[in-house]
Every structure is written in structure tokens, then in C-alpha cells.
Coordinates of C-alpha atoms in Angstrom, one line a residue:
Chain A
M1 CA 27.9 -5.8 -8.9
A2 CA 28.0 -1.7 -10.8
I3 CA 26.0 -0.6 -13.1
E4 CA 27.4 1.3 -15.8
H5 CA 25.6 3.9 -18.7
A6 CA 25.8 1.2 -21.6
D7 CA 23.4 -0.9 -19.2
V8 CA 21.3 1.9 -17.9
L9 CA 20.8 2.3 -21.9
R10 CA 20.0 -1.4 -22.2
A11 CA 17.8 -1.7 -19.8
A12 CA 15.7 1.4 -20.8
H13 CA 15.2 -0.1 -24.1
L14 CA 14.6 -3.4 -22.7
A15 CA 12.0 -1.4 -21.1
R16 CA 10.9 0.7 -23.5
V17 CA 11.8 4.0 -21.4
G18 CA 13.0 6.7 -24.0
L19 CA 16.0 8.2 -21.8
S20 CA 18.4 10.4 -23.6
E21 CA 22.4 9.8 -23.2
D22 CA 22.4 12.2 -20.4
E23 CA 19.3 11.1 -18.8
A24 CA 21.1 8.1 -18.5
T25 CA 23.7 9.5 -16.8
G26 CA 21.5 10.8 -14.0
Y27 CA 20.7 7.2 -13.3
V28 CA 24.0 5.9 -12.8
D29 CA 25.1 6.9 -9.5
D30 CA 21.3 6.6 -8.3
L31 CA 21.6 3.2 -9.5
S32 CA 24.8 2.3 -8.4
R33 CA 24.0 2.8 -4.5
I34 CA 20.4 0.8 -4.8
L35 CA 22.6 -2.3 -6.2
K36 CA 25.2 -1.7 -4.4
M37 CA 22.7 -1.9 -1.5
V38 CA 21.5 -4.8 -2.9
D39 CA 24.4 -6.7 -3.1
Q40 CA 24.4 -7.4 0.6
L41 CA 22.5 -10.4 -0.5
Q42 CA 25.6 -12.2 -2.0
A43 CA 27.3 -12.9 1.1
V44 CA 24.6 -14.9 2.3
D45 CA 25.0 -18.8 2.2
T46 CA 22.1 -20.1 0.0
Q47 CA 22.4 -23.0 -1.0
D48 CA 20.1 -25.5 -1.6
I49 CA 17.6 -22.5 -0.2
I50 CA 13.9 -23.3 -2.5
P51 CA 13.4 -20.0 -3.8
L52 CA 10.1 -18.8 -2.3
A53 CA 8.0 -17.1 -5.2
H54 CA 4.7 -16.7 -3.2
P55 CA 4.7 -16.0 0.6
L56 CA 2.3 -18.9 1.5
D57 CA 3.8 -21.0 -0.9
A58 CA 0.9 -21.7 -2.8
T59 CA 0.5 -22.8 -6.5
Q60 CA -1.7 -20.8 -8.9
R61 CA -5.1 -22.5 -8.3
L62 CA -6.7 -24.1 -11.8
R63 CA -10.0 -23.4 -12.8
P64 CA -12.2 -25.3 -15.2
D65 CA -11.5 -23.9 -18.6
E66 CA -14.7 -22.3 -19.6
V67 CA -15.6 -19.3 -20.7
T68 CA -16.7 -17.0 -18.0
E69 CA -16.5 -13.6 -19.4
H70 CA -18.1 -12.0 -21.9
S71 CA -17.2 -9.7 -25.2
Q72 CA -17.5 -5.8 -23.3
R73 CA -14.9 -4.5 -26.2
E74 CA -17.1 -1.1 -26.1
R75 CA -17.0 -0.7 -22.8
F76 CA -13.2 -1.4 -22.2
Q77 CA -12.0 0.5 -25.4
A78 CA -13.8 3.8 -24.5
C79 CA -10.9 4.5 -21.8
A80 CA -8.1 4.0 -24.9
P81 CA -6.0 6.4 -26.4
A82 CA -7.3 6.7 -30.3
V83 CA -9.8 3.1 -31.8
T84 CA -11.5 2.8 -34.4
D85 CA -14.0 -0.4 -35.4
G86 CA -13.1 -1.6 -32.1
L87 CA -10.0 -1.8 -33.3
Y88 CA -7.3 -0.1 -31.3
L89 CA -4.7 2.4 -33.5
V90 CA -1.1 2.0 -33.8
P91 CA 2.0 4.1 -35.7
R92 CA 1.5 1.8 -39.5
V93 CA 3.8 -1.5 -38.5
V94 CA 3.9 -3.0 -42.0
E95 CA 4.7 -0.6 -45.0
Chain B
M1 CA -19.1 14.6 14.1
H2 CA -15.4 14.2 12.6
D3 CA -14.1 13.0 15.9
K4 CA -16.2 10.4 15.4
T5 CA -15.2 6.9 15.1
L6 CA -17.0 4.6 12.2
T7 CA -18.8 2.4 15.0
E8 CA -19.4 5.9 17.0
L9 CA -21.1 7.2 13.6
A10 CA -22.5 3.8 12.8
A11 CA -24.5 4.0 16.1
G12 CA -25.3 7.7 15.5
L13 CA -27.4 6.4 11.8
Q14 CA -29.0 4.1 13.7
A15 CA -30.1 5.8 16.7
G16 CA -31.2 8.5 13.9
E17 CA -29.4 11.2 15.4
F18 CA -28.2 12.6 11.9
S19 CA -28.4 11.4 8.5
S20 CA -25.8 9.8 6.3
R21 CA -26.9 12.5 3.8
E22 CA -25.7 15.1 6.9
L23 CA -22.7 13.0 7.8
C24 CA -21.4 13.0 4.3
Q25 CA -22.3 16.3 3.7
S26 CA -20.4 18.1 6.7
A27 CA -17.5 15.8 5.7
L28 CA -17.9 17.1 2.5
D29 CA -17.9 20.5 3.5
R30 CA -14.8 19.5 5.7
I31 CA -12.6 18.4 2.3
Q32 CA -13.6 21.5 0.5
R33 CA -12.4 23.9 3.4
L34 CA -9.5 21.7 4.6
D35 CA -7.7 19.7 2.0
G36 CA -6.6 22.6 0.0
D37 CA -3.8 22.9 2.6
L38 CA -3.4 19.4 3.1
N39 CA -3.3 17.9 -0.9
S40 CA -5.1 14.0 0.6
F41 CA -7.7 14.0 -2.2
I42 CA -7.0 13.6 -5.8
S43 CA -10.6 13.4 -7.0
V44 CA -13.9 14.2 -4.3
T45 CA -16.9 12.4 -6.0
T46 CA -19.4 14.9 -4.1
E47 CA -22.6 14.0 -6.7
Q48 CA -22.3 10.2 -6.5
A49 CA -21.3 10.5 -2.2
L50 CA -24.9 12.2 -2.0
A51 CA -26.6 10.1 -4.4
D52 CA -24.7 6.8 -2.5
A53 CA -26.0 8.6 1.3
D54 CA -29.5 9.5 0.0
A55 CA -29.8 5.3 -0.8
A56 CA -28.2 4.7 2.4
D57 CA -30.8 6.6 4.4
Q58 CA -33.5 5.4 2.5
A59 CA -32.2 1.6 3.1
R60 CA -32.4 2.3 6.8
A61 CA -36.0 3.7 6.9
A62 CA -36.6 0.8 5.0
G63 CA -35.3 -1.5 8.2
D64 CA -32.1 -2.5 5.0
A65 CA -29.2 -1.2 6.5
A66 CA -26.0 -2.6 5.5
A67 CA -23.1 -3.2 8.0
L68 CA -21.4 -0.1 6.8
A69 CA -24.9 2.0 6.0
G70 CA -24.3 5.1 4.8
L71 CA -20.8 5.7 6.8
P72 CA -18.6 8.2 4.7
L73 CA -14.6 6.8 3.4
A74 CA -12.0 7.4 1.3
L75 CA -9.9 5.0 -1.5
K76 CA -7.0 5.4 -2.1
D77 CA -6.7 5.8 -5.8
I78 CA -5.2 2.8 -6.6
F79 CA -8.6 0.8 -6.3
C80 CA -10.5 0.4 -9.5
T81 CA -13.6 2.9 -9.6
Q82 CA -16.3 1.9 -11.9
G83 CA -17.1 5.8 -14.1
V84 CA -14.2 7.7 -11.8
R85 CA -10.4 8.4 -12.4
T86 CA -8.0 6.2 -10.7
S87 CA -5.1 7.6 -11.3
C88 CA -2.2 5.7 -9.0
G89 CA -0.7 8.9 -8.6
S90 CA 0.6 8.9 -12.0
K91 CA -0.2 11.2 -15.4
M92 CA 0.0 7.7 -17.2
L93 CA -3.1 7.4 -15.4
D94 CA -4.4 10.4 -15.4
S95 CA -7.4 10.1 -17.7
F96 CA -8.1 6.7 -17.2
V97 CA -11.8 6.5 -16.2
A98 CA -12.1 2.5 -14.5
P99 CA -14.4 0.6 -16.3
Y100 CA -14.9 -1.4 -13.7
D101 CA -14.8 -1.8 -9.6
A102 CA -12.2 -3.7 -7.6
T103 CA -13.8 -6.1 -5.7
V104 CA -12.7 -4.6 -1.9
V105 CA -15.1 -1.3 -3.8
E106 CA -17.6 -3.7 -4.9
K107 CA -17.5 -4.9 -1.3
I108 CA -18.2 -1.9 0.4
R109 CA -20.7 -0.8 -1.7
Q110 CA -22.4 -3.7 -1.1
A111 CA -22.2 -3.0 2.7
G112 CA -23.0 0.3 2.4
G113 CA -20.1 2.3 2.7
V114 CA -20.0 5.7 0.9
S115 CA -16.7 7.0 -1.0
L116 CA -16.3 10.1 -0.8
G117 CA -13.2 10.5 -3.4
K118 CA -10.1 9.0 -4.0
T119 CA -6.9 10.0 -2.2
N120 CA -3.6 10.7 -2.7
M121 CA -0.7 8.4 -2.9
D122 CA 2.8 8.0 -4.2
E123 CA 3.2 6.9 -8.0
F124 CA 1.9 3.6 -8.3
A125 CA 2.4 2.8 -4.6
M126 CA 6.4 3.4 -5.1
G127 CA 7.6 5.7 -2.2
S128 CA 7.4 6.4 1.4
S129 CA 6.2 9.8 2.1
N130 CA 3.8 10.8 -0.2
E131 CA 6.3 13.0 -2.2
N132 CA 6.2 10.9 -5.6
S133 CA 2.5 11.8 -6.6
F134 CA 2.2 13.5 -10.0
Y135 CA -0.6 15.3 -8.1
G136 CA 1.8 16.7 -5.8
P137 CA 2.8 16.0 -1.8
V138 CA 0.6 15.8 1.2
K139 CA 0.9 17.4 3.9
N140 CA 1.1 15.6 7.7
P141 CA -1.7 17.0 9.5
W142 CA -0.1 16.7 12.3
D143 CA 2.5 19.3 11.2
L144 CA 2.4 21.0 7.8
S145 CA 6.1 20.5 7.2
A146 CA 6.4 16.4 7.4
V147 CA 5.8 14.6 5.4
P148 CA 2.5 11.9 5.7
G149 CA 4.5 8.9 5.1
G150 CA 3.3 7.0 2.0
S151 CA 2.8 5.1 -0.3
S152 CA -1.3 5.6 1.3
G153 CA -0.1 9.2 2.1
G154 CA -3.5 10.7 1.4
S155 CA -5.7 8.4 3.8
A156 CA -3.7 8.5 6.5
A157 CA -3.7 12.1 6.2
A158 CA -7.4 12.5 5.9
V159 CA -8.0 9.9 8.6
A160 CA -5.9 11.9 10.5
A161 CA -7.4 15.6 9.9
G162 CA -11.0 14.2 10.4
L163 CA -12.0 14.7 6.6
V164 CA -13.0 10.8 6.6
P165 CA -13.9 8.4 9.7
A166 CA -11.8 5.9 7.7
A167 CA -10.2 5.4 4.5
L168 CA -8.7 2.3 2.6
G169 CA -4.8 1.5 1.6
T170 CA -2.5 -0.9 0.4
D171 CA 1.0 -1.7 2.1
T172 CA 3.8 -3.3 -0.6
G173 CA 6.0 -2.5 1.6
G174 CA 4.7 -0.6 5.0
S175 CA 2.5 1.7 2.7
I176 CA -0.3 1.2 5.2
R177 CA 1.5 0.6 8.5
Q178 CA 4.4 3.5 8.0
P179 CA 1.8 6.3 7.1
A180 CA -0.4 5.0 10.0
A181 CA 2.1 5.5 12.3
F182 CA 3.4 9.4 10.5
C183 CA -0.1 10.5 10.7
G184 CA -1.5 9.2 14.2
I185 CA -3.9 6.3 13.2
T186 CA -3.9 2.7 12.9
G187 CA -3.5 1.1 9.7
L188 CA -3.8 -2.9 9.4
K189 CA -1.8 -5.0 6.7
P190 CA -3.5 -8.4 6.3
T191 CA -2.0 -11.5 5.4
Y192 CA -1.4 -11.9 1.7
G193 CA -4.2 -13.2 0.3
R194 CA -6.5 -13.0 2.9
V195 CA -8.1 -9.6 1.0
S196 CA -8.4 -9.4 -2.8
R197 CA -6.1 -7.7 -5.4
Y198 CA -8.7 -7.4 -7.9
G199 CA -9.0 -3.9 -9.3
M200 CA -6.2 -2.4 -7.4
V201 CA -3.1 -1.3 -9.8
A202 CA -0.5 -3.8 -9.4
Y203 CA 3.2 -2.7 -8.0
A204 CA 4.6 -6.2 -6.9
S205 CA 1.9 -8.9 -7.3
S206 CA 3.3 -11.1 -4.3
L207 CA 3.7 -8.1 -2.0
D208 CA 0.6 -5.9 -2.2
Q209 CA -2.2 -5.9 0.0
G210 CA -4.9 -3.6 0.9
G211 CA -6.6 -2.8 3.9
P212 CA -7.8 -0.3 6.2
M213 CA -6.8 2.7 7.9
A214 CA -8.6 4.5 10.8
R215 CA -8.5 5.9 13.8
T216 CA -9.6 2.6 16.3
A217 CA -8.6 -1.2 16.3
A218 CA -12.5 -1.4 16.2
D219 CA -13.5 0.1 12.9
C220 CA -10.4 -1.5 11.1
A221 CA -12.0 -4.9 12.4
L222 CA -15.5 -3.6 10.6
L223 CA -13.5 -2.8 7.6
L224 CA -11.6 -5.5 7.2
E225 CA -14.7 -8.0 7.7
T226 CA -16.3 -6.5 4.9
I227 CA -13.5 -6.7 2.4
A228 CA -11.9 -9.9 3.2
G229 CA -13.0 -12.7 1.7
H230 CA -11.9 -15.1 -1.6
D231 CA -12.5 -13.9 -5.0
V232 CA -12.2 -16.0 -7.7
R233 CA -11.2 -13.7 -10.1
D234 CA -7.9 -12.8 -8.0
S235 CA -6.2 -16.4 -8.1
T236 CA -4.1 -15.2 -5.1
S237 CA -6.8 -14.8 -2.7
V238 CA -7.2 -17.0 -0.3
A239 CA -10.2 -19.6 0.4
R240 CA -10.6 -19.3 4.1
V241 CA -13.2 -18.2 6.5
V242 CA -13.4 -14.4 7.3
P243 CA -14.0 -15.0 10.8
D244 CA -15.6 -11.9 12.5
Y245 CA -13.3 -9.6 13.6
S246 CA -15.5 -7.3 15.5
A247 CA -16.7 -9.8 18.1
E248 CA -13.0 -10.9 19.1
L249 CA -11.9 -8.0 20.0
D250 CA -12.2 -8.4 24.0
T251 CA -10.1 -11.8 24.2
S252 CA -7.9 -11.3 27.7
L253 CA -4.5 -10.4 27.0
A254 CA -3.3 -12.3 30.6
G255 CA -1.1 -14.7 28.9
L256 CA 0.0 -13.6 26.0
K257 CA 3.3 -14.1 24.3
I258 CA 5.2 -10.6 23.4
G259 CA 8.7 -10.6 21.3
L260 CA 10.4 -7.7 20.9
P261 CA 12.6 -8.4 17.9
K262 CA 16.3 -7.5 19.3
E263 CA 16.7 -6.4 15.5
Y264 CA 14.0 -3.5 15.5
F265 CA 15.4 -1.9 18.8
G266 CA 19.0 -1.4 16.7
D267 CA 21.0 1.2 15.7
G268 CA 19.1 3.9 13.4
L269 CA 16.2 3.7 16.0
D270 CA 15.1 7.4 17.3
P271 CA 15.5 7.1 20.9
E272 CA 12.2 9.3 21.7
V273 CA 10.4 6.9 19.5
E274 CA 12.1 3.7 21.4
T275 CA 11.3 5.5 24.3
A276 CA 7.1 5.9 23.5
V277 CA 7.3 2.0 22.2
R278 CA 8.4 0.7 25.2
E279 CA 5.9 2.7 27.4
A280 CA 3.5 0.6 25.2
I281 CA 5.1 -2.8 26.2
K282 CA 4.5 -2.2 29.1
V283 CA 1.0 -1.1 29.6
Y284 CA 0.5 -4.6 27.7
E285 CA 2.7 -6.4 30.7
S286 CA 0.0 -4.3 32.9
L287 CA -2.4 -6.3 31.4
G288 CA -1.0 -9.3 31.6
A289 CA 1.2 -10.3 28.8
K290 CA 4.7 -11.9 28.9
V291 CA 7.7 -10.1 27.5
C292 CA 10.9 -11.9 26.0
E293 CA 13.4 -10.7 23.5
V294 CA 13.5 -13.0 20.3
S295 CA 15.5 -13.1 16.9
L296 CA 15.1 -12.5 13.1
P297 CA 18.7 -13.0 12.1
H298 CA 17.9 -12.0 8.2
T299 CA 16.4 -8.7 9.0
H300 CA 19.2 -6.6 7.5
L301 CA 18.5 -8.8 4.1
A302 CA 14.7 -7.5 4.0
I303 CA 15.2 -4.3 2.3
P304 CA 18.2 -5.6 -0.3
A305 CA 15.7 -8.4 -1.3
Y306 CA 12.5 -6.3 -1.3
Y307 CA 14.7 -4.2 -3.6
V308 CA 15.7 -6.9 -6.2
I309 CA 11.7 -8.5 -6.2
A310 CA 9.7 -5.5 -5.9
P311 CA 11.0 -3.2 -8.8
A312 CA 11.1 -7.2 -10.9
E313 CA 7.0 -7.1 -10.1
A314 CA 7.2 -3.9 -11.0
S315 CA 9.1 -3.5 -14.6
S316 CA 6.7 -6.6 -15.5
N317 CA 3.3 -5.5 -14.4
L318 CA 3.9 -1.3 -15.7
S319 CA 5.0 -2.6 -18.9
R320 CA 1.1 -3.1 -19.5
Y321 CA 1.2 1.0 -19.7
D322 CA 1.8 1.4 -23.5
G323 CA 0.2 4.3 -24.7
V324 CA -2.4 1.8 -26.9
R325 CA -5.0 0.6 -24.5
F326 CA -5.5 2.9 -22.4
G327 CA -3.8 5.7 -20.2
H328 CA -1.9 8.2 -21.3
R329 CA -0.3 8.7 -24.8
C330 CA 2.9 10.9 -26.3
E331 CA 1.8 13.0 -29.3
D332 CA 2.7 12.5 -33.1
P333 CA 4.1 9.0 -32.4
T334 CA 6.3 8.4 -36.0
D335 CA 6.2 4.3 -35.1
L336 CA 5.5 2.0 -32.6
E337 CA 9.0 1.9 -30.8
D338 CA 8.4 5.6 -30.4
L339 CA 5.0 5.1 -29.4
Y340 CA 6.0 3.2 -26.4
K341 CA 9.5 5.3 -25.2
R342 CA 7.4 8.6 -25.4
T343 CA 4.1 7.2 -23.6
R344 CA 6.4 6.1 -20.4
A345 CA 9.0 8.3 -20.7
E346 CA 6.5 10.7 -19.9
G347 CA 4.0 9.0 -18.1
F348 CA 5.7 8.3 -15.8
G349 CA 8.1 9.9 -12.6
E350 CA 11.9 9.2 -11.7
E351 CA 10.7 6.9 -9.0
V352 CA 9.1 4.8 -11.1
K353 CA 11.9 4.6 -13.9
R354 CA 14.3 4.3 -11.4
R355 CA 12.4 1.1 -10.2
I356 CA 11.6 0.1 -13.6
L357 CA 15.4 0.2 -15.0
I358 CA 16.5 -1.6 -11.6
G359 CA 13.8 -4.8 -12.3
T360 CA 14.2 -4.6 -15.5
H361 CA 18.2 -4.7 -15.2
T362 CA 17.9 -7.5 -12.7
L363 CA 16.0 -9.7 -14.5
S364 CA 17.9 -9.4 -17.2
E365 CA 20.1 -12.2 -19.5
G366 CA 22.9 -12.5 -17.0
F367 CA 21.9 -10.9 -14.3
F368 CA 18.7 -13.1 -13.1
D369 CA 20.5 -15.9 -11.1
A370 CA 22.4 -13.5 -9.3
Y371 CA 19.5 -11.3 -8.4
Y372 CA 16.5 -12.7 -8.7
L373 CA 16.9 -16.0 -7.7
K374 CA 19.0 -15.0 -5.0
A375 CA 16.4 -12.5 -3.5
Q376 CA 13.8 -14.9 -3.5
Q377 CA 15.8 -17.8 -1.7
V378 CA 16.9 -15.0 0.9
R379 CA 13.2 -14.0 1.1
R380 CA 12.5 -17.9 2.6
L381 CA 14.6 -17.5 5.2
I382 CA 13.1 -14.1 6.0
R383 CA 10.1 -15.8 6.3
Q384 CA 11.6 -18.5 8.5
D385 CA 13.0 -16.2 10.9
F386 CA 9.1 -15.1 11.5
L387 CA 7.9 -18.6 11.2
D388 CA 10.5 -19.7 13.8
A389 CA 9.8 -16.5 16.6
F390 CA 6.0 -17.1 16.6
D391 CA 6.8 -20.8 17.4
E392 CA 8.6 -19.0 21.0
V393 CA 5.7 -16.1 21.1
D394 CA 2.2 -14.5 20.2
V395 CA 2.8 -11.7 18.3
L396 CA 5.9 -9.1 17.9
M397 CA 5.8 -5.4 18.9
G398 CA 8.3 -3.1 17.8
P399 CA 8.0 0.3 16.2
T400 CA 6.4 0.6 13.4
A401 CA 9.4 3.2 11.7
P402 CA 12.4 4.4 12.9
T403 CA 11.8 7.9 13.3
P404 CA 8.6 10.1 13.1
A405 CA 7.9 12.2 10.3
F406 CA 10.6 13.5 8.6
D407 CA 10.4 16.8 6.7
L408 CA 9.3 17.2 3.7
G409 CA 12.1 17.1 0.7
A410 CA 14.5 15.9 3.3
Q411 CA 15.3 12.8 1.8
K412 CA 17.1 13.3 -0.9
D413 CA 18.9 10.8 -1.4
P414 CA 16.6 7.6 -2.4
V415 CA 18.5 4.4 -1.0
S416 CA 18.4 6.6 2.5
M417 CA 14.2 6.7 1.9
Y418 CA 14.3 2.8 1.3
L419 CA 15.8 2.3 4.5
Q420 CA 13.0 4.0 5.9
D421 CA 11.2 1.0 5.7
I422 CA 13.5 -1.4 7.8
Y423 CA 10.9 -2.6 10.0
T424 CA 7.9 -3.1 7.8
I425 CA 9.0 -4.5 4.7
A426 CA 9.9 -8.0 6.0
V427 CA 6.1 -8.5 6.9
N428 CA 5.2 -8.6 3.0
L429 CA 8.6 -10.5 2.0
A430 CA 6.9 -13.0 4.9
G431 CA 3.8 -12.3 3.5
I432 CA 2.2 -12.1 7.5
P433 CA -0.4 -9.5 9.0
G434 CA 1.0 -6.1 10.9
I435 CA -0.7 -3.3 12.2
S436 CA 0.4 0.5 13.4
V437 CA -0.9 1.5 16.1
P438 CA -0.9 4.6 17.9
A439 CA 1.0 5.0 21.2
G440 CA 2.9 8.5 22.1
F441 CA 4.9 11.0 20.0
A442 CA 8.0 12.4 19.7
G443 CA 7.8 16.3 19.8
N444 CA 5.0 17.1 17.8
R445 CA 4.8 14.3 15.9
P446 CA 3.2 10.9 16.3
V447 CA 4.3 7.5 16.9
G448 CA 3.7 4.4 15.7
L449 CA 3.9 0.7 17.5
Q450 CA 4.1 -2.5 15.3
V451 CA 2.0 -5.6 15.9
L452 CA 2.7 -8.5 14.2
A453 CA 1.5 -12.0 14.2
P454 CA 1.2 -15.5 11.9
H455 CA -0.5 -15.4 8.8
F456 CA -4.6 -15.3 9.5
A457 CA -4.3 -14.1 13.0
E458 CA -5.3 -11.0 12.1
A459 CA -8.5 -11.7 15.1
Q460 CA -5.5 -11.9 17.2
L461 CA -3.9 -8.6 16.1
L462 CA -7.2 -6.5 16.2
G463 CA -8.0 -7.6 19.5
V464 CA -4.4 -6.5 21.0
A465 CA -4.4 -3.5 19.5
H466 CA -7.9 -3.0 21.1
Q467 CA -7.2 -3.8 24.0
F468 CA -4.4 -1.4 23.7
Q469 CA -6.9 1.4 23.1
Q470 CA -9.0 0.3 25.5
A471 CA -6.2 1.3 28.0
T472 CA -4.7 3.7 26.7
D473 CA -6.1 7.4 25.1
W474 CA -3.1 7.8 22.1
H475 CA -5.8 6.8 19.4
L476 CA -7.6 9.8 20.7
K477 CA -5.2 12.6 20.2
R478 CA -5.9 14.8 17.1
P479 CA -3.8 17.1 16.2
A480 CA -4.9 21.3 16.1
F481 CA -5.3 21.6 12.4
G482 CA -8.7 21.7 11.7
K483 CA -9.9 21.7 15.1
E484 CA -11.7 25.6 15.0
M485 CA -14.3 23.7 12.0
A486 CA -16.9 21.5 13.9

């Protein structure tokens, strides 16, 4: 399956990666070649094969629903670009 | 001192031939003098290292030396280190000082190991040449015009150049084994789940695994028994006893059944690499092993399946870099969407963006079944190939990479770069362990022999590699680079 200019822009928007029209053009060729290589998968008969999500076929382990972490807000916010009063700052969302 | 293995240095410390401070200072001097040419380190943590070395010397004097007490090593800059920048080779994390230690870092520390710093790598571990680093490419100490391999290229180059006796790397599609092969060192990718991924910056979570890179299999055994084991903070780490790998190195090879996957000796394999690998296999035969051909019929589908699964997982994992909680943030965002989009456009390099876009596309509405589910189905077939082969043989052997290290700048097309990982990538899809062992040269560049074993058979893998190193001296060869400096 080829990828077109509009597909690249759509993926870039979904991934929230800023891409100009020109930059998107630059990716069309690369991504098309990658997908062409990937398309070899389509030739394989995989009917009735269960998808393998985990190499050991393990499922997520559960633990008792108990509090195990204590609040370390200041420590973890020390590496944030902008905080005030313990809150992360972002551009105003609601006027 | 820089020619010695971890095991030899441990004996020297124990015998009082030198102190950890002397050892670490000498390694730090070497880094300072030589790493300008290699670029294998992103951060060198001199003060912390010397303080840790002093603490190790004191512990030893008090009769309380742990397994790695006072031994210098380096950490790929993908492992979170409290109070030290953890960049993952990316502008996105250039200013990120981790607020906690990765589990493996904690374990190394508890065992007395002294980290000298954080090694260079392909950005977010995406690459096979270490040319995708925000901090510039790493050079191969065997030939400064060659790449060291990737993504753990800094770790491999630093060990090969004798800057450190050992380092930790990570391997998602070959990122420990291929640079180990290119730089003439020993590198082990453990079974998925053997080593905790907690605090290891995530690329593709169902494939990523940390492991040791060192001069010898014996050193890898020492490191693996330190870092392996169950961790409640990584739900995919496996609750299974960690064997005493060092104690099992001397198991005889008599009767060992070695399978040579015919798909690993086909088109595209460099003839000099093939010759070196076949010579290595003859050594095993002389040690009493039996060799036969096997088939892994879905090998050609490993790279296509990987380039769906890994980018899909990466596009999800890397969504956390939003410019809000940590890492890079663009200047003066006009609104939230502008904040996200410009932060990510500025913070990620080309290859990372390429994989995020591929992953986002293949997971998006209308494409998910055709790509992602299909790739996961093929992943099961690939794993089954290995399970079937291990019904017949104990281990598999072949080249680690189809060519020796290529020149810097030689691989311009992403797809041809991806094809470099043809012999390593299926191993991550199957989750089995693999090791690369020095096995000769193609011209002036090292060749790696790859040995693969069933899930959790690291002890066997390390023993098989160790026996080879008792019979050969490829692992003792050192590059001319840095030789003049003691």
C-alpha cells in the first residue's frame, strides 16, 4: 500500500508532529519504500494464526490494589519546563 | 590496565595491586585523552565516579566488597540515572535530568560498580550505525572512518577502545549484538523479561531488552547475574531464579548440537564474514560439537514484521514527549496544539519522526488489521521457526551482521540500513537470547559470530561463548587506536 502526501500529513497530525507541506513531501518517498518492504507480509497466509503480542505469550500480571507509591510531586516536577504552585503550565485552553 | 577484563580487574582490586580510585582515574584520563576522536560518551560523570570509587575502596578495606566493587563501567544513555542527564541521544531529552535510577543502574550500584558516564547512541535507540545521535556520530576504534554499529554504538566503541572494561546496552532489533560485532567485543541480549526495563527509556516495549557488553563472555556472565531478575516495577520482567552464570561457564561442549540456519548464509552475506564465521564453527567441531543445517523459513519476513511492530509501539511510547512534563519545550506556544506540534518537530530527529509517522499510519483507522495484526501473526510464525529448530539442536550459529562495519555516511537509504539487521531482528521478535562473539576480521574490521539459544538459556549461551574464547584469541585483539596510551 503506497502512502500519499495526504496520508503523511494525517499521520503527522495524529502524532502531533509539526510538518510543513514541503517536509511532508520529503517523507512520502521514504515512507512509501518502507511500506513497500513491509508489504511482503501480505503474501503470507496467516489464517487462524493467533497474533503474538508478547514474545513469551504472557499476560499482564496483576497485583493487589494497594497504594505503593507516595506523592513526590516536587521531585518529579523539578524536570518540567514550566510549573507553578505544583501545577504544570500550558497555554490557556479555555478563555 | 585498560587491556584487562572486568574479571582480571576484580582480581587486581582484591589482591590490592591497585585501588578503585587509581583504576577509575586512569580510565577517566583515557576517556579525556581519547574520546574526542571517538565521541563514545555523551556525559562523563567524573566527580560521582571518583566518589563511588572511594566508597568502594573503603568497603573493600572494611571487608565488605560486593561483586562489582570498584569496577568502572559505562551506561548507555537510555538508562535513567538519578541526578545525571539521561538524553537517549535526543534533543528532546537534552536537558532531562532523571529523578530516579533505572533498576539495572540501582543493581549495578548495589553491587559496587562505578559508572564513569553515559554513552552515545542512536536517538531513542533507532538506528544501526550510531549516526542518528543528536550528539553526533561515534567512530569505530578499529577504523575511524567506519561506524561502530548501533544503536548501542557508544558502549561498544568505549569498550573496544579500552575506555571502560564493560558497558550496558539495550537491544530492540540487534542494538547490542551488531555494535558488539562491529567493534570486536562480546555482547549479550538476554531473553525478553530476564532484565527489568524499569527506567530504561522505552522504544518498542515488547522487544526492548537491556544487557551486558564487555570483552569476554565471562565478564558478560558477571554483569548479567548482577542485573537480571524479577522486578515488581516492570510487569513484563519474569519471576524466575537467576542462575549463577559464572559458575556454569565451563560446561563441556562435547555432544553440543549446533544448527546453522541456511537462511543466515545466503545472498547478501559478505564472503569474508562468511569465511570467518565458518572457521569459528570449525573450532566448535574440534571441541566436540556436532553441526547440522536447519531452516528458519520465515526469516525474510522478520524485517517487514519488525518495521510494523517496532514503529507502532514507538509511536505510542513516544507520545509522552509533549513539552509539558519533562524534556524539550518550544518557545512561546500559541496554543496547546502548537505546543505539542512544535515541541515534537524540534525535539525529534529525522529517523525518529520517520518511525513515529510509520507507526501512527499503520495503527490508524483502516490500516490496523492489514499491518499491525498481520505483523503480530507473522511474529508468531517467526517465533515458531525458532521453537521448531530448538527441538532439533541446542544452539543456532551464524553471522551477527551480513557485513563488517560500513563507512560513516555510506548507508543513505533508510531501507538499506534496516536490512543490516537481517540476522538479529528475528531474535527480538521471538524473545530468545543471543550473543555476539568476536570471530575474526574482514580486512581491518571485526566480525561477530552470533549464537542463539532457547528462552532463558543464557547460561548455555555464555558457556558456549566462553569455551570458544578459551580456544581462540579473537576477543584479545585490540585496535591500534589508543594503544600508545597506557
